[in-house]
Short mmCIF file of N, CA and C in Angstrom, two decimals:
data_model
loop_
_atom_site.label_atom_id
_atom_site.label_comp_id
_atom_site.label_asym_id
_atom_site.label_seq_id
_atom_site.Cartn_x
_atom_site.Cartn_y
_atom_site.Cartn_z
N MET A 1 65.32 -78.38 -34.90
CA MET A 1 66.36 -77.76 -34.16
C MET A 1 67.64 -78.58 -34.31
N ILE A 2 68.76 -77.88 -34.53
CA ILE A 2 70.05 -78.53 -34.74
C ILE A 2 70.78 -78.60 -33.39
N ARG A 3 71.25 -79.80 -33.11
CA ARG A 3 71.98 -80.00 -31.86
C ARG A 3 73.48 -79.82 -32.08
N ALA A 4 74.16 -79.14 -31.16
CA ALA A 4 75.62 -78.98 -31.26
C ALA A 4 76.28 -80.29 -30.80
N ARG A 5 77.25 -80.72 -31.55
CA ARG A 5 77.96 -81.93 -31.20
C ARG A 5 79.20 -81.60 -30.38
N GLY A 6 79.58 -82.48 -29.51
CA GLY A 6 80.79 -82.31 -28.72
C GLY A 6 81.97 -82.94 -29.46
N GLY A 7 83.21 -82.50 -29.16
CA GLY A 7 84.39 -83.09 -29.78
C GLY A 7 85.14 -82.10 -30.64
N PHE A 8 86.21 -82.60 -31.25
CA PHE A 8 87.07 -81.77 -32.08
C PHE A 8 86.83 -82.08 -33.55
N THR A 9 87.08 -81.07 -34.35
CA THR A 9 86.99 -81.29 -35.79
C THR A 9 88.33 -81.84 -36.29
N LEU A 10 88.33 -82.36 -37.48
CA LEU A 10 89.55 -82.90 -38.06
C LEU A 10 90.62 -81.81 -38.21
N VAL A 11 90.23 -80.62 -38.57
CA VAL A 11 91.18 -79.52 -38.73
C VAL A 11 91.83 -79.16 -37.39
N GLU A 12 91.05 -79.14 -36.32
CA GLU A 12 91.61 -78.84 -35.01
C GLU A 12 92.62 -79.91 -34.58
N LEU A 13 92.33 -81.16 -34.84
CA LEU A 13 93.25 -82.24 -34.50
C LEU A 13 94.54 -82.13 -35.30
N LEU A 14 94.45 -81.82 -36.59
CA LEU A 14 95.64 -81.69 -37.43
C LEU A 14 96.52 -80.52 -36.98
N VAL A 15 95.90 -79.40 -36.62
CA VAL A 15 96.65 -78.24 -36.14
C VAL A 15 97.36 -78.58 -34.84
N THR A 16 96.67 -79.27 -33.94
CA THR A 16 97.27 -79.67 -32.67
C THR A 16 98.46 -80.60 -32.89
N LEU A 17 98.30 -81.59 -33.77
CA LEU A 17 99.39 -82.49 -34.09
C LEU A 17 100.58 -81.76 -34.70
N ALA A 18 100.32 -80.79 -35.56
CA ALA A 18 101.40 -80.02 -36.17
C ALA A 18 102.17 -79.23 -35.11
N ILE A 19 101.45 -78.63 -34.18
CA ILE A 19 102.12 -77.86 -33.11
C ILE A 19 102.97 -78.78 -32.24
N VAL A 20 102.43 -79.94 -31.86
CA VAL A 20 103.18 -80.90 -31.05
C VAL A 20 104.42 -81.39 -31.80
N GLY A 21 104.30 -81.62 -33.10
CA GLY A 21 105.44 -82.06 -33.92
C GLY A 21 106.54 -81.02 -33.96
N VAL A 22 106.17 -79.76 -34.14
CA VAL A 22 107.16 -78.68 -34.17
C VAL A 22 107.87 -78.57 -32.82
N LEU A 23 107.13 -78.66 -31.73
CA LEU A 23 107.75 -78.60 -30.40
C LEU A 23 108.69 -79.78 -30.17
N ALA A 24 108.29 -80.96 -30.60
CA ALA A 24 109.13 -82.15 -30.41
C ALA A 24 110.43 -82.04 -31.20
N THR A 25 110.37 -81.55 -32.43
CA THR A 25 111.59 -81.44 -33.24
C THR A 25 112.53 -80.36 -32.71
N SER A 26 112.02 -79.41 -31.97
CA SER A 26 112.91 -78.40 -31.40
C SER A 26 113.50 -78.84 -30.07
N VAL A 27 112.86 -79.77 -29.38
CA VAL A 27 113.33 -80.23 -28.07
C VAL A 27 114.43 -81.29 -28.22
N VAL A 28 114.36 -82.15 -29.21
CA VAL A 28 115.32 -83.25 -29.37
C VAL A 28 116.76 -82.75 -29.49
N PRO A 29 117.06 -81.78 -30.34
CA PRO A 29 118.46 -81.30 -30.40
C PRO A 29 118.94 -80.70 -29.08
N LEU A 30 118.05 -80.03 -28.35
CA LEU A 30 118.44 -79.47 -27.07
C LEU A 30 118.75 -80.57 -26.05
N ALA A 31 117.98 -81.64 -26.10
CA ALA A 31 118.25 -82.77 -25.20
C ALA A 31 119.57 -83.44 -25.55
N GLU A 32 119.85 -83.61 -26.83
CA GLU A 32 121.12 -84.21 -27.25
C GLU A 32 122.30 -83.34 -26.83
N LEU A 33 122.14 -82.04 -26.94
CA LEU A 33 123.19 -81.10 -26.52
C LEU A 33 123.42 -81.20 -25.02
N ALA A 34 122.36 -81.33 -24.25
CA ALA A 34 122.50 -81.45 -22.80
C ALA A 34 123.22 -82.73 -22.42
N VAL A 35 122.92 -83.83 -23.11
CA VAL A 35 123.60 -85.11 -22.83
C VAL A 35 125.09 -85.00 -23.17
N LYS A 36 125.40 -84.39 -24.30
CA LYS A 36 126.81 -84.23 -24.69
C LYS A 36 127.56 -83.34 -23.70
N ARG A 37 126.92 -82.27 -23.27
CA ARG A 37 127.55 -81.37 -22.30
C ARG A 37 127.81 -82.09 -20.97
N THR A 38 126.88 -82.94 -20.55
CA THR A 38 127.06 -83.70 -19.31
C THR A 38 128.22 -84.68 -19.45
N LYS A 39 128.31 -85.37 -20.57
CA LYS A 39 129.42 -86.30 -20.79
C LYS A 39 130.75 -85.56 -20.83
N GLU A 40 130.77 -84.38 -21.40
CA GLU A 40 132.01 -83.60 -21.46
C GLU A 40 132.44 -83.17 -20.06
N ARG A 41 131.48 -82.82 -19.20
CA ARG A 41 131.83 -82.48 -17.82
C ARG A 41 132.40 -83.69 -17.10
N GLU A 42 131.79 -84.86 -17.33
CA GLU A 42 132.28 -86.09 -16.72
C GLU A 42 133.69 -86.42 -17.22
N LEU A 43 133.93 -86.22 -18.50
CA LEU A 43 135.26 -86.47 -19.08
C LEU A 43 136.30 -85.55 -18.45
N ALA A 44 135.99 -84.27 -18.36
CA ALA A 44 136.94 -83.32 -17.78
C ALA A 44 137.23 -83.66 -16.32
N ALA A 45 136.21 -84.03 -15.56
CA ALA A 45 136.40 -84.38 -14.15
C ALA A 45 137.23 -85.66 -14.02
N ALA A 46 136.96 -86.65 -14.87
CA ALA A 46 137.72 -87.92 -14.82
C ALA A 46 139.18 -87.68 -15.17
N LEU A 47 139.45 -86.90 -16.21
CA LEU A 47 140.83 -86.61 -16.59
C LEU A 47 141.55 -85.86 -15.47
N ARG A 48 140.86 -84.91 -14.87
CA ARG A 48 141.45 -84.14 -13.76
C ARG A 48 141.79 -85.06 -12.58
N GLY A 49 140.87 -85.97 -12.27
CA GLY A 49 141.09 -86.90 -11.15
C GLY A 49 142.24 -87.85 -11.39
N ILE A 50 142.29 -88.46 -12.58
CA ILE A 50 143.36 -89.42 -12.89
C ILE A 50 144.71 -88.70 -12.95
N ARG A 51 144.73 -87.56 -13.61
CA ARG A 51 146.00 -86.83 -13.71
C ARG A 51 146.49 -86.36 -12.34
N GLY A 52 145.55 -85.96 -11.49
CA GLY A 52 145.93 -85.58 -10.13
C GLY A 52 146.52 -86.76 -9.36
N ALA A 53 145.92 -87.94 -9.54
CA ALA A 53 146.43 -89.15 -8.88
C ALA A 53 147.81 -89.53 -9.41
N LEU A 54 148.02 -89.38 -10.71
CA LEU A 54 149.34 -89.66 -11.29
C LEU A 54 150.39 -88.72 -10.70
N ASP A 55 150.03 -87.45 -10.56
CA ASP A 55 150.96 -86.48 -9.97
C ASP A 55 151.23 -86.80 -8.50
N GLU A 56 150.21 -87.23 -7.76
CA GLU A 56 150.40 -87.59 -6.35
C GLU A 56 151.31 -88.81 -6.22
N TYR A 57 151.14 -89.77 -7.12
CA TYR A 57 152.01 -90.95 -7.11
C TYR A 57 153.47 -90.53 -7.34
N LYS A 58 153.68 -89.68 -8.33
CA LYS A 58 155.05 -89.21 -8.64
C LYS A 58 155.63 -88.46 -7.44
N ARG A 59 154.80 -87.64 -6.79
CA ARG A 59 155.26 -86.90 -5.62
C ARG A 59 155.66 -87.87 -4.50
N ALA A 60 154.86 -88.92 -4.31
CA ALA A 60 155.17 -89.92 -3.28
C ALA A 60 156.49 -90.64 -3.60
N VAL A 61 156.73 -90.91 -4.88
CA VAL A 61 158.00 -91.54 -5.28
C VAL A 61 159.16 -90.58 -4.99
N ASP A 62 159.01 -89.32 -5.35
CA ASP A 62 160.06 -88.33 -5.14
C ASP A 62 160.36 -88.12 -3.65
N GLU A 63 159.34 -88.29 -2.80
CA GLU A 63 159.52 -88.14 -1.35
C GLU A 63 160.07 -89.42 -0.71
N GLY A 64 160.19 -90.49 -1.49
CA GLY A 64 160.72 -91.74 -0.96
C GLY A 64 159.67 -92.61 -0.29
N ARG A 65 158.42 -92.28 -0.43
CA ARG A 65 157.35 -93.07 0.20
C ARG A 65 157.00 -94.30 -0.64
N VAL A 66 157.33 -94.26 -1.93
CA VAL A 66 157.10 -95.40 -2.82
C VAL A 66 158.46 -95.83 -3.36
N ALA A 67 158.75 -97.12 -3.23
CA ALA A 67 160.04 -97.64 -3.69
C ALA A 67 160.14 -97.55 -5.21
N ARG A 68 161.35 -97.23 -5.67
CA ARG A 68 161.56 -97.07 -7.11
C ARG A 68 162.93 -97.63 -7.48
N LYS A 69 162.96 -98.31 -8.63
CA LYS A 69 164.23 -98.80 -9.16
C LYS A 69 164.92 -97.68 -9.93
N ALA A 70 166.20 -97.80 -10.13
CA ALA A 70 166.99 -96.74 -10.77
C ALA A 70 166.56 -96.48 -12.20
N ASP A 71 166.08 -97.49 -12.91
CA ASP A 71 165.72 -97.30 -14.32
C ASP A 71 164.25 -96.94 -14.52
N GLU A 72 163.50 -96.65 -13.45
CA GLU A 72 162.08 -96.31 -13.56
C GLU A 72 161.89 -94.79 -13.53
N SER A 73 160.81 -94.35 -14.16
CA SER A 73 160.54 -92.92 -14.26
C SER A 73 159.93 -92.33 -12.99
N GLY A 74 159.30 -93.16 -12.19
CA GLY A 74 158.63 -92.65 -11.00
C GLY A 74 157.14 -92.56 -11.18
N TYR A 75 156.64 -92.94 -12.34
CA TYR A 75 155.20 -92.97 -12.58
C TYR A 75 154.71 -94.40 -12.46
N PRO A 76 153.42 -94.61 -12.16
CA PRO A 76 152.93 -95.98 -11.92
C PRO A 76 152.97 -96.83 -13.19
N PRO A 77 153.18 -98.14 -13.03
CA PRO A 77 153.20 -99.03 -14.19
C PRO A 77 151.81 -99.26 -14.79
N SER A 78 150.74 -99.01 -14.00
CA SER A 78 149.38 -99.19 -14.51
C SER A 78 148.43 -98.26 -13.77
N LEU A 79 147.27 -98.03 -14.37
CA LEU A 79 146.26 -97.20 -13.71
C LEU A 79 145.64 -97.94 -12.52
N GLU A 80 145.55 -99.25 -12.62
CA GLU A 80 144.94 -100.04 -11.55
C GLU A 80 145.72 -99.90 -10.24
N LEU A 81 147.02 -99.67 -10.33
CA LEU A 81 147.86 -99.52 -9.14
C LEU A 81 147.43 -98.32 -8.31
N LEU A 82 146.88 -97.30 -8.94
CA LEU A 82 146.42 -96.12 -8.22
C LEU A 82 145.26 -96.46 -7.29
N VAL A 83 144.48 -97.48 -7.67
CA VAL A 83 143.35 -97.92 -6.86
C VAL A 83 143.78 -98.99 -5.86
N ARG A 84 144.60 -99.93 -6.29
CA ARG A 84 145.07 -101.02 -5.41
C ARG A 84 145.95 -100.49 -4.29
N GLY A 85 146.70 -99.44 -4.58
CA GLY A 85 147.57 -98.85 -3.58
C GLY A 85 148.96 -99.49 -3.56
N VAL A 86 149.88 -98.81 -2.91
CA VAL A 86 151.26 -99.28 -2.77
C VAL A 86 151.69 -99.13 -1.31
N GLU A 87 152.64 -99.94 -0.90
CA GLU A 87 153.14 -99.85 0.48
C GLU A 87 153.93 -98.56 0.67
N ASP A 88 153.71 -97.93 1.81
CA ASP A 88 154.44 -96.73 2.18
C ASP A 88 155.80 -97.15 2.71
N ALA A 89 156.85 -96.83 1.95
CA ALA A 89 158.21 -97.25 2.32
C ALA A 89 158.70 -96.57 3.59
N LYS A 90 158.14 -95.43 3.97
CA LYS A 90 158.58 -94.71 5.16
C LYS A 90 157.80 -95.11 6.41
N ASP A 91 156.72 -95.84 6.23
CA ASP A 91 155.89 -96.26 7.36
C ASP A 91 156.40 -97.60 7.89
N PRO A 92 156.75 -97.68 9.18
CA PRO A 92 157.24 -98.95 9.71
C PRO A 92 156.21 -100.08 9.64
N LYS A 93 154.93 -99.74 9.65
CA LYS A 93 153.87 -100.76 9.56
C LYS A 93 153.55 -101.12 8.12
N LYS A 94 154.20 -100.45 7.17
CA LYS A 94 154.00 -100.70 5.73
C LYS A 94 152.53 -100.54 5.32
N ALA A 95 151.89 -99.50 5.83
CA ALA A 95 150.51 -99.20 5.45
C ALA A 95 150.48 -98.84 3.97
N LYS A 96 149.34 -99.05 3.35
CA LYS A 96 149.21 -98.75 1.93
C LYS A 96 148.82 -97.29 1.70
N ILE A 97 149.31 -96.76 0.59
CA ILE A 97 148.93 -95.43 0.13
C ILE A 97 148.00 -95.63 -1.07
N TYR A 98 146.82 -95.04 -1.01
CA TYR A 98 145.85 -95.14 -2.11
C TYR A 98 145.74 -93.78 -2.78
N PHE A 99 145.69 -93.78 -4.09
CA PHE A 99 145.65 -92.53 -4.84
C PHE A 99 144.29 -92.26 -5.47
N LEU A 100 143.50 -93.30 -5.69
CA LEU A 100 142.13 -93.17 -6.20
C LEU A 100 141.23 -94.16 -5.47
N ARG A 101 139.99 -93.77 -5.22
CA ARG A 101 139.02 -94.71 -4.64
C ARG A 101 138.57 -95.71 -5.70
N ARG A 102 138.35 -95.21 -6.88
CA ARG A 102 137.99 -96.06 -8.01
C ARG A 102 138.48 -95.37 -9.28
N LEU A 103 138.69 -96.15 -10.30
CA LEU A 103 139.16 -95.61 -11.56
C LEU A 103 137.95 -95.23 -12.41
N PRO A 104 137.82 -93.95 -12.76
CA PRO A 104 136.66 -93.55 -13.57
C PRO A 104 136.80 -94.06 -15.01
N ARG A 105 135.66 -94.22 -15.66
CA ARG A 105 135.62 -94.64 -17.06
C ARG A 105 135.55 -93.40 -17.95
N ASP A 106 135.99 -93.55 -19.18
CA ASP A 106 135.79 -92.50 -20.17
C ASP A 106 134.31 -92.52 -20.54
N PRO A 107 133.57 -91.44 -20.29
CA PRO A 107 132.13 -91.46 -20.56
C PRO A 107 131.78 -91.59 -22.05
N PHE A 108 132.72 -91.34 -22.93
CA PHE A 108 132.47 -91.46 -24.36
C PHE A 108 132.84 -92.83 -24.92
N TYR A 109 133.42 -93.70 -24.09
CA TYR A 109 133.82 -95.02 -24.57
C TYR A 109 132.58 -95.83 -24.90
N PRO A 110 132.51 -96.43 -26.10
CA PRO A 110 131.27 -97.06 -26.55
C PRO A 110 130.89 -98.36 -25.85
N GLU A 111 131.86 -99.13 -25.38
CA GLU A 111 131.56 -100.44 -24.80
C GLU A 111 131.43 -100.33 -23.28
N ALA A 112 130.22 -100.53 -22.79
CA ALA A 112 129.95 -100.36 -21.36
C ALA A 112 130.58 -101.45 -20.50
N SER A 113 130.82 -102.63 -21.05
CA SER A 113 131.34 -103.73 -20.25
C SER A 113 132.88 -103.75 -20.17
N ALA A 114 133.54 -102.87 -20.86
CA ALA A 114 135.01 -102.83 -20.85
C ALA A 114 135.52 -102.37 -19.49
N PRO A 115 136.65 -102.92 -19.04
CA PRO A 115 137.23 -102.44 -17.77
C PRO A 115 137.59 -100.96 -17.88
N ALA A 116 137.48 -100.26 -16.76
CA ALA A 116 137.70 -98.81 -16.77
C ALA A 116 139.08 -98.44 -17.30
N ALA A 117 140.11 -99.20 -16.97
CA ALA A 117 141.46 -98.86 -17.40
C ALA A 117 141.61 -98.95 -18.92
N SER A 118 140.86 -99.83 -19.56
CA SER A 118 140.99 -99.98 -21.01
C SER A 118 140.21 -98.93 -21.79
N THR A 119 139.44 -98.09 -21.11
CA THR A 119 138.69 -97.04 -21.81
C THR A 119 139.55 -95.81 -22.08
N TRP A 120 140.74 -95.77 -21.51
CA TRP A 120 141.63 -94.62 -21.66
C TRP A 120 142.82 -94.94 -22.54
N GLY A 121 143.28 -93.95 -23.29
CA GLY A 121 144.56 -94.04 -23.96
C GLY A 121 145.62 -93.67 -22.94
N LYS A 122 146.73 -94.38 -22.95
CA LYS A 122 147.79 -94.13 -21.97
C LYS A 122 149.08 -93.70 -22.67
N ARG A 123 149.72 -92.73 -22.09
CA ARG A 123 150.99 -92.24 -22.63
C ARG A 123 152.09 -92.51 -21.61
N SER A 124 153.15 -93.14 -22.06
CA SER A 124 154.27 -93.38 -21.16
C SER A 124 155.16 -92.14 -21.10
N TYR A 125 156.02 -92.13 -20.10
CA TYR A 125 156.93 -91.00 -19.90
C TYR A 125 157.89 -90.85 -21.08
N ALA A 126 158.23 -91.96 -21.72
CA ALA A 126 159.21 -91.95 -22.81
C ALA A 126 158.62 -91.51 -24.16
N SER A 127 157.30 -91.45 -24.28
CA SER A 127 156.72 -91.12 -25.59
C SER A 127 156.48 -89.62 -25.72
N PRO A 128 156.58 -89.09 -26.94
CA PRO A 128 156.37 -87.66 -27.15
C PRO A 128 154.88 -87.30 -27.09
N PRO A 129 154.56 -86.06 -26.75
CA PRO A 129 153.15 -85.67 -26.61
C PRO A 129 152.36 -85.74 -27.93
N GLU A 130 153.02 -85.49 -29.05
CA GLU A 130 152.29 -85.50 -30.32
C GLU A 130 152.02 -86.92 -30.84
N ALA A 131 152.69 -87.92 -30.29
CA ALA A 131 152.49 -89.31 -30.68
C ALA A 131 152.50 -90.19 -29.43
N PRO A 132 151.46 -90.09 -28.59
CA PRO A 132 151.48 -90.84 -27.33
C PRO A 132 151.42 -92.34 -27.56
N GLU A 133 152.23 -93.07 -26.80
CA GLU A 133 152.27 -94.53 -26.87
C GLU A 133 152.33 -95.09 -25.47
N GLU A 134 151.79 -96.29 -25.30
CA GLU A 134 151.90 -96.99 -24.02
C GLU A 134 153.33 -97.49 -23.85
N GLY A 135 153.72 -97.64 -22.61
CA GLY A 135 155.06 -98.13 -22.33
C GLY A 135 155.13 -98.78 -20.96
N LYS A 136 156.28 -98.62 -20.29
CA LYS A 136 156.50 -99.25 -18.99
C LYS A 136 155.74 -98.55 -17.86
N ASP A 137 155.30 -97.33 -18.09
CA ASP A 137 154.61 -96.57 -17.04
C ASP A 137 153.45 -95.79 -17.64
N VAL A 138 152.69 -95.14 -16.78
CA VAL A 138 151.57 -94.29 -17.22
C VAL A 138 151.89 -92.87 -16.77
N PHE A 139 152.28 -92.04 -17.72
CA PHE A 139 152.62 -90.64 -17.46
C PHE A 139 151.40 -89.74 -17.62
N ASP A 140 150.52 -90.09 -18.56
CA ASP A 140 149.33 -89.29 -18.83
C ASP A 140 148.26 -90.19 -19.43
N VAL A 141 147.01 -89.71 -19.39
CA VAL A 141 145.90 -90.41 -20.02
C VAL A 141 145.18 -89.44 -20.95
N TYR A 142 144.48 -90.00 -21.92
CA TYR A 142 143.69 -89.19 -22.84
C TYR A 142 142.49 -90.01 -23.29
N SER A 143 141.49 -89.33 -23.81
CA SER A 143 140.28 -90.01 -24.28
C SER A 143 140.53 -90.64 -25.64
N LEU A 144 139.95 -91.81 -25.85
CA LEU A 144 140.04 -92.49 -27.14
C LEU A 144 138.88 -92.10 -28.05
N ALA A 145 138.00 -91.22 -27.58
CA ALA A 145 136.80 -90.85 -28.33
C ALA A 145 137.15 -90.06 -29.59
N GLU A 146 136.41 -90.35 -30.63
CA GLU A 146 136.53 -89.59 -31.88
C GLU A 146 135.72 -88.30 -31.73
N GLY A 147 136.00 -87.33 -32.55
CA GLY A 147 135.22 -86.11 -32.55
C GLY A 147 135.81 -85.04 -31.64
N ALA A 148 135.10 -83.92 -31.63
CA ALA A 148 135.55 -82.77 -30.85
C ALA A 148 134.45 -82.34 -29.89
N GLY A 149 134.87 -81.65 -28.86
CA GLY A 149 133.93 -81.15 -27.87
C GLY A 149 133.21 -79.91 -28.36
N LEU A 150 132.32 -79.42 -27.54
CA LEU A 150 131.57 -78.22 -27.89
C LEU A 150 132.50 -77.01 -28.00
N ASN A 151 133.69 -77.10 -27.41
CA ASN A 151 134.67 -76.02 -27.49
C ASN A 151 135.52 -76.10 -28.76
N GLY A 152 135.30 -77.15 -29.58
CA GLY A 152 136.05 -77.32 -30.83
C GLY A 152 137.35 -78.08 -30.71
N ILE A 153 137.75 -78.44 -29.51
CA ILE A 153 139.00 -79.17 -29.29
C ILE A 153 138.71 -80.67 -29.33
N PRO A 154 139.48 -81.43 -30.10
CA PRO A 154 139.25 -82.89 -30.14
C PRO A 154 139.39 -83.50 -28.73
N TYR A 155 138.56 -84.49 -28.44
CA TYR A 155 138.58 -85.13 -27.11
C TYR A 155 139.96 -85.72 -26.80
N ARG A 156 140.67 -86.19 -27.80
CA ARG A 156 142.00 -86.77 -27.57
C ARG A 156 143.00 -85.74 -27.04
N GLU A 157 142.73 -84.46 -27.24
CA GLU A 157 143.65 -83.41 -26.82
C GLU A 157 143.24 -82.75 -25.49
N TRP A 158 142.19 -83.25 -24.86
CA TRP A 158 141.75 -82.64 -23.60
C TRP A 158 142.75 -82.91 -22.51
#
């Protein structure tokens, strides 16, 4: 009498491995796409937050709440100032006005130990939009990341 053996045959194991391999190769690109999409959302939110803070600073200068010299544009001299805050010129107690709780990092910046302010490209008020350069103030920020987003627009133009 022949006894049936328990276990899998070599063919069954190879078929199972092939199926697992095909599933794994189809999941990896989807995971990479999800990571890129998450970083792009973080980038858009960070740009929106910093640009909003820059606009609030300019509004405070225009309202006379932040002191300004005659030769200044009205934009902050650095991104760090948005976090450190400035004295309210209209407040008799000279309370500080804060524009950001913390400065977000560019999620695409490769060096994790770099200070948040150095992860952004900065454009001064005096520089043209097609050739942004740093200057005496920070009028706008942009990503230093190479490549384009899922929408086809280069990250530097977001």
